[in-house]
PDB file of C-alpha atoms in Angstrom:
ATOM      1  CA  MET A   1      20.827  16.258  47.390  1.00  0.00           C
ATOM      2  CA  ASN A   2      20.797  12.805  46.555  1.00  0.00           C
ATOM      3  CA  MET A   3      19.917  11.902  43.081  1.00  0.00           C
ATOM      4  CA  THR A   4      19.704   8.413  41.650  1.00  0.00           C
ATOM      5  CA  ALA A   5      22.078   6.931  39.590  1.00  0.00           C
ATOM      6  CA  GLU A   6      18.564   7.450  36.615  1.00  0.00           C
ATOM      7  CA  ALA A   7      17.828  10.912  37.379  1.00  0.00           C
ATOM      8  CA  MET A   8      21.219  11.965  36.757  1.00  0.00           C
ATOM      9  CA  VAL A   9      21.872  10.476  32.599  1.00  0.00           C
ATOM     10  CA  PRO A  10      21.082  13.640  30.860  1.00  0.00           C
ATOM     11  CA  THR A  11      17.738  13.171  28.546  1.00  0.00           C
ATOM     12  CA  LEU A  12      18.592  13.308  25.127  1.00  0.00           C
ATOM     13  CA  PRO A  13      17.106  16.131  22.835  1.00  0.00           C
ATOM     14  CA  PRO A  14      15.744  14.069  19.824  1.00  0.00           C
ATOM     15  CA  ARG A  15      17.066  13.342  16.849  1.00  0.00           C
ATOM     16  CA  ARG A  16      15.883  15.686  13.688  1.00  0.00           C
ATOM     17  CA  GLU A  17      14.321  14.471  11.557  1.00  0.00           C
ATOM     18  CA  THR A  18      16.440  14.468   7.826  1.00  0.00           C
ATOM     19  CA  GLN A  19      15.211  15.974   5.013  1.00  0.00           C
ATOM     20  CA  ALA A  20      15.197  12.461   2.745  1.00  0.00           C
ATOM     21  CA  GLU A  21      12.699  11.201   6.090  1.00  0.00           C
ATOM     22  CA  ARG A  22      10.750  14.087   6.096  1.00  0.00           C
ATOM     23  CA  PHE A  23      10.518  13.820   2.148  1.00  0.00           C
ATOM     24  CA  GLU A  24       9.531  10.031   2.986  1.00  0.00           C
ATOM     25  CA  ARG A  25       7.432  10.349   5.297  1.00  0.00           C
ATOM     26  CA  ILE A  26       5.008  13.440   3.262  1.00  0.00           C
ATOM     27  CA  TYR A  27       5.043  11.054   0.034  1.00  0.00           C
ATOM     28  CA  ARG A  28       3.695   7.976   1.869  1.00  0.00           C
ATOM     29  CA  ILE A  29       0.722  10.055   4.062  1.00  0.00           C
ATOM     30  CA  ILE A  30      -0.274  11.082   0.800  1.00  0.00           C
ATOM     31  CA  ARG A  31      -0.120   8.382  -1.217  1.00  0.00           C
ATOM     32  CA  GLU A  32      -2.225   6.762   1.169  1.00  0.00           C
ATOM     33  CA  ARG A  33      -4.406   9.152   1.110  1.00  0.00           C
ATOM     34  CA  ILE A  34      -5.191   9.016  -2.410  1.00  0.00           C
ATOM     35  CA  SER A  35      -5.027   5.302  -2.434  1.00  0.00           C
ATOM     36  CA  VAL A  36      -7.600   4.833   0.120  1.00  0.00           C
ATOM     37  CA  LEU A  37     -10.329   7.190  -2.061  1.00  0.00           C
ATOM     38  CA  GLU A  38      -9.651  10.047   0.999  1.00  0.00           C
ATOM     39  CA  TYR A  39      -7.766  12.259  -1.623  1.00  0.00           C
ATOM     40  CA  GLY A  40     -10.687  11.009  -4.551  1.00  0.00           C
ATOM     41  CA  PRO A  41      -9.851  11.658  -8.840  1.00  0.00           C
ATOM     42  CA  GLY A  42     -10.093  15.080  -9.393  1.00  0.00           C
ATOM     43  CA  ILE A  43      -9.367  16.253  -6.507  1.00  0.00           C
ATOM     44  CA  VAL A  44      -7.161  19.647  -6.198  1.00  0.00           C
ATOM     45  CA  LEU A  45      -3.726  19.045  -3.633  1.00  0.00           C
ATOM     46  CA  ASN A  46      -3.238  22.706  -2.891  1.00  0.00           C
ATOM     47  CA  GLU A  47       0.604  22.723  -1.968  1.00  0.00           C
ATOM     48  CA  ALA A  48      -0.276  26.411  -0.142  1.00  0.00           C
ATOM     49  CA  LEU A  49      -2.497  23.453   2.165  1.00  0.00           C
ATOM     50  CA  LEU A  50      -0.434  20.076   2.405  1.00  0.00           C
ATOM     51  CA  SER A  51       2.845  22.399   2.788  1.00  0.00           C
ATOM     52  CA  GLU A  52       0.541  24.491   6.224  1.00  0.00           C
ATOM     53  CA  GLU A  53      -0.472  20.750   7.238  1.00  0.00           C
ATOM     54  CA  PHE A  54       3.368  19.203   7.330  1.00  0.00           C
ATOM     55  CA  GLU A  55       4.840  22.567   8.579  1.00  0.00           C
ATOM     56  CA  VAL A  56       7.363  23.311   5.972  1.00  0.00           C
ATOM     57  CA  SER A  57       7.752  24.758   2.483  1.00  0.00           C
ATOM     58  CA  ARG A  58       6.232  24.249  -0.989  1.00  0.00           C
ATOM     59  CA  THR A  59       9.488  22.526  -2.295  1.00  0.00           C
ATOM     60  CA  PRO A  60       8.869  19.185  -0.691  1.00  0.00           C
ATOM     61  CA  ILE A  61       5.629  19.656  -1.073  1.00  0.00           C
ATOM     62  CA  ARG A  62       6.356  19.668  -5.021  1.00  0.00           C
ATOM     63  CA  SER A  63       9.007  17.422  -5.244  1.00  0.00           C
ATOM     64  CA  VAL A  64       6.579  15.246  -3.494  1.00  0.00           C
ATOM     65  CA  LEU A  65       3.906  16.195  -6.055  1.00  0.00           C
ATOM     66  CA  GLN A  66       6.861  15.410  -8.980  1.00  0.00           C
ATOM     67  CA  ARG A  67       7.287  11.863  -7.452  1.00  0.00           C
ATOM     68  CA  LEU A  68       3.507  11.212  -7.767  1.00  0.00           C
ATOM     69  CA  ASN A  69       3.247  12.074 -11.109  1.00  0.00           C
ATOM     70  CA  TYR A  70       5.954  10.969 -11.944  1.00  0.00           C
ATOM     71  CA  GLU A  71       3.813   7.471 -10.772  1.00  0.00           C
ATOM     72  CA  GLY A  72       0.261   8.388 -12.468  1.00  0.00           C
ATOM     73  CA  LEU A  73      -1.442   8.946  -9.158  1.00  0.00           C
ATOM     74  CA  VAL A  74      -1.445  13.310  -9.793  1.00  0.00           C
ATOM     75  CA  THR A  75      -0.918  15.587 -13.025  1.00  0.00           C
ATOM     76  CA  THR A  76       0.114  19.193 -12.875  1.00  0.00           C
ATOM     77  CA  ARG A  77      -0.596  21.125 -15.520  1.00  0.00           C
ATOM     78  CA  ASN A  78      -0.334  25.216 -15.928  1.00  0.00           C
ATOM     79  CA  GLY A  79      -3.673  27.504 -15.229  1.00  0.00           C
ATOM     80  CA  VAL A  80      -5.125  23.762 -13.133  1.00  0.00           C
ATOM     81  CA  GLY A  81      -2.376  23.198 -10.034  1.00  0.00           C
ATOM     82  CA  THR A  82      -2.513  19.462  -9.429  1.00  0.00           C
ATOM     83  CA  THR A  83      -4.787  17.396  -9.861  1.00  0.00           C
ATOM     84  CA  VAL A  84      -5.800  13.287  -8.913  1.00  0.00           C
ATOM     85  CA  THR A  85      -5.654  11.194 -11.765  1.00  0.00           C
ATOM     86  CA  GLU A  86      -8.794   9.156 -13.255  1.00  0.00           C
ATOM     87  CA  VAL A  87      -9.124   5.801 -12.221  1.00  0.00           C
ATOM     88  CA  ASP A  88      -8.325   3.585 -14.944  1.00  0.00           C
ATOM     89  CA  VAL A  89      -9.673   0.109 -15.429  1.00  0.00           C
ATOM     90  CA  LYS A  90      -8.015  -0.014 -18.294  1.00  0.00           C
ATOM     91  CA  THR A  91      -5.139   0.066 -16.711  1.00  0.00           C
ATOM     92  CA  PHE A  92      -5.589  -1.884 -13.654  1.00  0.00           C
ATOM     93  CA  LYS A  93      -6.409  -5.896 -16.522  1.00  0.00           C
ATOM     94  CA  ASP A  94      -2.523  -4.330 -18.094  1.00  0.00           C
ATOM     95  CA  ILE A  95      -0.823  -4.236 -14.694  1.00  0.00           C
ATOM     96  CA  TYR A  96      -2.530  -7.247 -12.620  1.00  0.00           C
ATOM     97  CA  ALA A  97      -1.732  -9.226 -15.426  1.00  0.00           C
ATOM     98  CA  LEU A  98       2.093  -7.791 -14.726  1.00  0.00           C
ATOM     99  CA  ARG A  99       1.685  -8.089 -11.460  1.00  0.00           C
ATOM    100  CA  MET A 100       1.033 -11.887 -11.934  1.00  0.00           C
ATOM    101  CA  ARG A 101       3.934 -12.623 -13.325  1.00  0.00           C
ATOM    102  CA  LEU A 102       6.204 -11.010 -10.777  1.00  0.00           C
ATOM    103  CA  ALA A 103       4.559 -12.387  -7.713  1.00  0.00           C
ATOM    104  CA  ASP A 104       7.078 -15.860  -8.366  1.00  0.00           C
ATOM    105  CA  ASP A 105       9.867 -13.415  -8.190  1.00  0.00           C
ATOM    106  CA  LEU A 106       9.382 -11.641  -5.524  1.00  0.00           C
ATOM    107  CA  SER A 107       9.781 -14.244  -3.298  1.00  0.00           C
ATOM    108  CA  LEU A 108      12.214 -16.121  -5.395  1.00  0.00           C
ATOM    109  CA  LEU A 109      14.405 -13.658  -5.648  1.00  0.00           C
ATOM    110  CA  SER A 110      16.225 -11.896  -2.797  1.00  0.00           C
ATOM    111  CA  PRO A 111      14.002 -14.086  -0.743  1.00  0.00           C
ATOM    112  CA  VAL A 112      14.405 -13.004   2.589  1.00  0.00           C
ATOM    113  CA  THR A 113      13.738 -15.398   5.960  1.00  0.00           C
ATOM    114  CA  PRO A 114      10.742 -14.613   7.841  1.00  0.00           C
ATOM    115  CA  SER A 115      10.914 -13.349  11.675  1.00  0.00           C
ATOM    116  CA  PRO A 116       9.371 -14.615  14.510  1.00  0.00           C
ATOM    117  CA  LYS A 117       8.611 -10.501  13.577  1.00  0.00           C
ATOM    118  CA  MET A 118       6.900 -10.742  10.693  1.00  0.00           C
ATOM    119  CA  LEU A 119       5.179 -13.653  11.208  1.00  0.00           C
ATOM    120  CA  ASP A 120       3.486 -11.682  14.263  1.00  0.00           C
ATOM    121  CA  GLU A 121       2.461  -8.833  12.774  1.00  0.00           C
ATOM    122  CA  LEU A 122       0.614 -11.087   9.863  1.00  0.00           C
ATOM    123  CA  ARG A 123      -1.518 -12.356  12.134  1.00  0.00           C
ATOM    124  CA  GLU A 124      -2.409  -9.403  13.679  1.00  0.00           C
ATOM    125  CA  LEU A 125      -3.595  -8.481  10.036  1.00  0.00           C
ATOM    126  CA  GLN A 126      -5.383 -12.042   9.650  1.00  0.00           C
ATOM    127  CA  LEU A 127      -6.937 -11.397  12.876  1.00  0.00           C
ATOM    128  CA  ASN A 128      -7.389  -7.823  11.703  1.00  0.00           C
ATOM    129  CA  ALA A 129      -9.582  -8.815   8.213  1.00  0.00           C
ATOM    130  CA  ARG A 130     -12.242 -11.059  10.410  1.00  0.00           C
ATOM    131  CA  LYS A 131     -12.453  -8.436  12.389  1.00  0.00           C
ATOM    132  CA  LEU A 132     -13.966  -6.671   9.041  1.00  0.00           C
ATOM    133  CA  ARG A 133     -15.009  -9.313   7.889  1.00  0.00           C
ATOM    134  CA  SER A 134     -18.135  -9.069  10.754  1.00  0.00           C
ATOM    135  CA  GLY A 135     -18.162  -6.271  10.886  1.00  0.00           C
ATOM    136  CA  SER A 136     -20.237  -3.124   8.988  1.00  0.00           C
ATOM    137  CA  PRO A 137     -18.352  -2.500   5.627  1.00  0.00           C
ATOM    138  CA  ASP A 138     -15.151   0.451   6.769  1.00  0.00           C
ATOM    139  CA  HIS A 139     -13.419   0.693   2.433  1.00  0.00           C
ATOM    140  CA  LYS A 140     -11.393   2.394   3.447  1.00  0.00           C
ATOM    141  CA  ALA A 141     -10.443  -0.084   7.041  1.00  0.00           C
ATOM    142  CA  TYR A 142     -10.265  -2.280   4.145  1.00  0.00           C
ATOM    143  CA  ALA A 143      -8.053   0.344   2.206  1.00  0.00           C
ATOM    144  CA  LYS A 144      -5.411   0.395   5.010  1.00  0.00           C
ATOM    145  CA  LEU A 145      -5.259  -3.346   5.728  1.00  0.00           C
ATOM    146  CA  CYS A 146      -4.397  -4.402   1.754  1.00  0.00           C
ATOM    147  CA  ASN A 147      -1.646  -1.516   2.160  1.00  0.00           C
ATOM    148  CA  ALA A 148      -0.833  -2.838   4.930  1.00  0.00           C
ATOM    149  CA  ILE A 149      -0.119  -6.723   3.631  1.00  0.00           C
ATOM    150  CA  HIS A 150       1.744  -5.093   1.032  1.00  0.00           C
ATOM    151  CA  GLU A 151       4.200  -3.326   2.944  1.00  0.00           C
ATOM    152  CA  GLN A 152       5.079  -6.914   4.095  1.00  0.00           C
ATOM    153  CA  GLN A 153       4.981  -9.075   1.025  1.00  0.00           C
ATOM    154  CA  LEU A 154       7.294  -6.030  -0.018  1.00  0.00           C
ATOM    155  CA  ASP A 155       9.924  -7.251   3.272  1.00  0.00           C
ATOM    156  CA  LEU A 156      10.609 -11.318   1.352  1.00  0.00           C
ATOM    157  CA  THR A 157      12.842  -9.259  -0.493  1.00  0.00           C
ATOM    158  CA  GLU A 158      16.297  -7.985  -0.647  1.00  0.00           C
ATOM    159  CA  ASN A 159      16.166  -7.054  -4.747  1.00  0.00           C
ATOM    160  CA  LYS A 160      15.111  -3.312  -4.533  1.00  0.00           C
ATOM    161  CA  ILE A 161      14.867  -3.139  -7.931  1.00  0.00           C
ATOM    162  CA  LEU A 162      11.762  -5.859  -7.628  1.00  0.00           C
ATOM    163  CA  ALA A 163      10.796  -3.968  -4.920  1.00  0.00           C
ATOM    164  CA  GLU A 164      10.351  -0.847  -6.001  1.00  0.00           C
ATOM    165  CA  ILE A 165       8.702  -1.933  -9.656  1.00  0.00           C
ATOM    166  CA  ASN A 166       6.047  -3.679  -6.991  1.00  0.00           C
ATOM    167  CA  ASP A 167       5.293  -0.516  -5.173  1.00  0.00           C
ATOM    168  CA  LEU A 168       5.165   1.303  -8.133  1.00  0.00           C
ATOM    169  CA  LEU A 169       2.092  -1.027  -9.612  1.00  0.00           C
ATOM    170  CA  TYR A 170       0.706  -1.176  -6.689  1.00  0.00           C
ATOM    171  CA  TYR A 171      -0.267   1.865  -6.122  1.00  0.00           C
ATOM    172  CA  ARG A 172      -1.031   2.642  -9.303  1.00  0.00           C
ATOM    173  CA  ALA A 173      -3.556  -0.525 -10.022  1.00  0.00           C
ATOM    174  CA  ALA A 174      -4.874  -0.120  -5.409  1.00  0.00           C
ATOM    175  CA  ARG A 175      -7.950   2.723  -6.011  1.00  0.00           C
ATOM    176  CA  VAL A 176      -9.299   0.646  -8.948  1.00  0.00           C
ATOM    177  CA  TRP A 177     -10.275  -2.121  -6.640  1.00  0.00           C
ATOM    178  CA  LEU A 178     -11.247  -0.261  -3.654  1.00  0.00           C
ATOM    179  CA  SER A 179     -13.385   1.659  -6.797  1.00  0.00           C
ATOM    180  CA  PHE A 180     -14.891  -0.982  -6.875  1.00  0.00           C
ATOM    181  CA  LEU A 181     -15.644  -2.696  -3.405  1.00  0.00           C
ATOM    182  CA  PRO A 182     -18.822  -1.272  -2.487  1.00  0.00           C
ATOM    183  CA  ASN A 183     -19.974  -3.300  -5.390  1.00  0.00           C
ATOM    184  CA  ILE A 184     -18.830  -6.554  -4.264  1.00  0.00           C
ATOM    185  CA  ASP A 185     -20.188  -8.614  -1.297  1.00  0.00           C
ATOM    186  CA  TRP A 186     -18.477  -7.372   1.686  1.00  0.00           C
ATOM    187  CA  ASN A 187     -18.204 -10.959   3.625  1.00  0.00           C
ATOM    188  CA  GLU A 188     -17.021 -12.212  -0.850  1.00  0.00           C
ATOM    189  CA  ALA A 189     -14.395  -9.685  -0.652  1.00  0.00           C
ATOM    190  CA  THR A 190     -13.156 -10.174   3.425  1.00  0.00           C
ATOM    191  CA  LYS A 191     -13.049 -13.801   3.000  1.00  0.00           C
ATOM    192  CA  ILE A 192     -10.705 -13.206  -0.227  1.00  0.00           C
ATOM    193  CA  LEU A 193      -8.198 -11.544   1.692  1.00  0.00           C
ATOM    194  CA  GLU A 194      -8.785 -13.027   4.739  1.00  0.00           C
ATOM    195  CA  ASN A 195      -7.717 -15.900   2.516  1.00  0.00           C
ATOM    196  CA  GLU A 196      -4.348 -15.151   1.355  1.00  0.00           C
ATOM    197  CA  ILE A 197      -3.049 -13.798   4.326  1.00  0.00           C
ATOM    198  CA  THR A 198      -3.859 -17.689   6.558  1.00  0.00           C
ATOM    199  CA  ASP A 199      -2.552 -18.821   3.415  1.00  0.00           C
ATOM    200  CA  THR A 200       0.832 -16.869   2.850  1.00  0.00           C
ATOM    201  CA  ILE A 201       1.431 -17.447   6.554  1.00  0.00           C
ATOM    202  CA  ARG A 202       1.110 -21.750   5.865  1.00  0.00           C
ATOM    203  CA  ALA A 203       3.693 -21.418   3.027  1.00  0.00           C
ATOM    204  CA  LEU A 204       6.104 -19.003   5.956  1.00  0.00           C
ATOM    205  CA  GLU A 205       5.363 -21.447   9.047  1.00  0.00           C
ATOM    206  CA  ILE A 206       7.104 -24.032   6.634  1.00  0.00           C
ATOM    207  CA  GLY A 207       9.717 -21.754   4.497  1.00  0.00           C
ATOM    208  CA  ASP A 208       8.098 -22.388   1.306  1.00  0.00           C
ATOM    209  CA  MET A 209       8.925 -19.303  -0.876  1.00  0.00           C
ATOM    210  CA  GLN A 210       6.902 -20.693  -3.662  1.00  0.00           C
ATOM    211  CA  GLY A 211       3.928 -20.906  -1.990  1.00  0.00           C
ATOM    212  CA  VAL A 212       4.166 -17.595  -1.507  1.00  0.00           C
ATOM    213  CA  GLY A 213       4.442 -16.586  -5.170  1.00  0.00           C
ATOM    214  CA  ASN A 214       1.973 -18.983  -5.856  1.00  0.00           C
ATOM    215  CA  VAL A 215      -0.739 -17.341  -3.018  1.00  0.00           C
ATOM    216  CA  ARG A 216       0.180 -13.722  -4.081  1.00  0.00           C
ATOM    217  CA  ARG A 217      -0.212 -14.486  -8.129  1.00  0.00           C
ATOM    218  CA  GLN A 218      -3.716 -16.719  -7.161  1.00  0.00           C
ATOM    219  CA  HIS A 219      -5.105 -13.713  -5.037  1.00  0.00           C
ATOM    220  CA  LEU A 220      -4.442 -11.328  -7.830  1.00  0.00           C
ATOM    221  CA  TYR A 221      -5.932 -13.630 -10.280  1.00  0.00           C
ATOM    222  CA  ILE A 222      -9.957 -13.982  -8.279  1.00  0.00           C
ATOM    223  CA  ILE A 223      -9.670 -10.418  -7.278  1.00  0.00           C
ATOM    224  CA  LEU A 224      -9.278  -9.514 -11.073  1.00  0.00           C
ATOM    225  CA  LYS A 225     -11.833 -12.031 -12.283  1.00  0.00           C
ATOM    226  CA  THR A 226     -14.328 -10.980  -9.008  1.00  0.00           C
ATOM    227  CA  ILE A 227     -14.414  -7.161 -10.343  1.00  0.00           C
ATOM    228  CA  GLY A 228     -13.923  -8.066 -14.231  1.00  0.00           C
ATOM    229  CA  ARG A 229     -18.112  -8.255 -14.219  1.00  0.00           C
ATOM    230  CA  TYR A 230     -17.897  -5.340 -14.522  1.00  0.00           C
ATOM    231  CA  PHE A 231     -15.149  -4.680 -16.836  1.00  0.00           C
ATOM    232  CA  VAL A 232     -17.625  -4.692 -20.196  1.00  0.00           C
ATOM    233  CA  GLY A 233     -17.699  -2.222 -22.511  1.00  0.00           C
ATOM    234  CA  THR A 234     -13.689  -1.887 -21.518  1.00  0.00           C
TER     235      THR A 234
END
């Protein structure tokens, strides 16, 4: 029986996920669910149900929840379990003030030259923002798009410590902006997002990394001022 060379090549079994990769995958999924309010404030995160969903023992789930507890997204109490923390508006203002300070550093400390692939991905996000703007309000899709833009920005520096700090601060504050989103004009909110992506692409195309930081800082300032009207008494 004749066999082609392609058919004779043995099929390798898929590579098994390492413990570290599994932890990171589960952690990111649960963190995003919290950030887009799929797991709202006060929701109890059941270890047994999560371990069943992700087909793992409770040990890695417990480790993930411990990390989220350290990051301020959940809290664990005896007799209650692990619950998603409340949205803290006062902390939001402090975090945004710090993120504005760090905006320049993210693009100036060990900056990465953007690859064509990175620019293409940003243009795709820009297109998605335009689609959101022209459609009916979809707050969850908006939040996921913000998360994707944030991940792209983290790739603009090789300074891992700085990236980790920015990542922590972003997810500590993301839910606050999303919780106010229904009170804000949809066209205004999506325009703010699209403008940031557009201005970031322009700065990257001419290699202006300081300009990227300026765009980020200005965007954070606009968000803070936009929802500042709701901060009366906070």
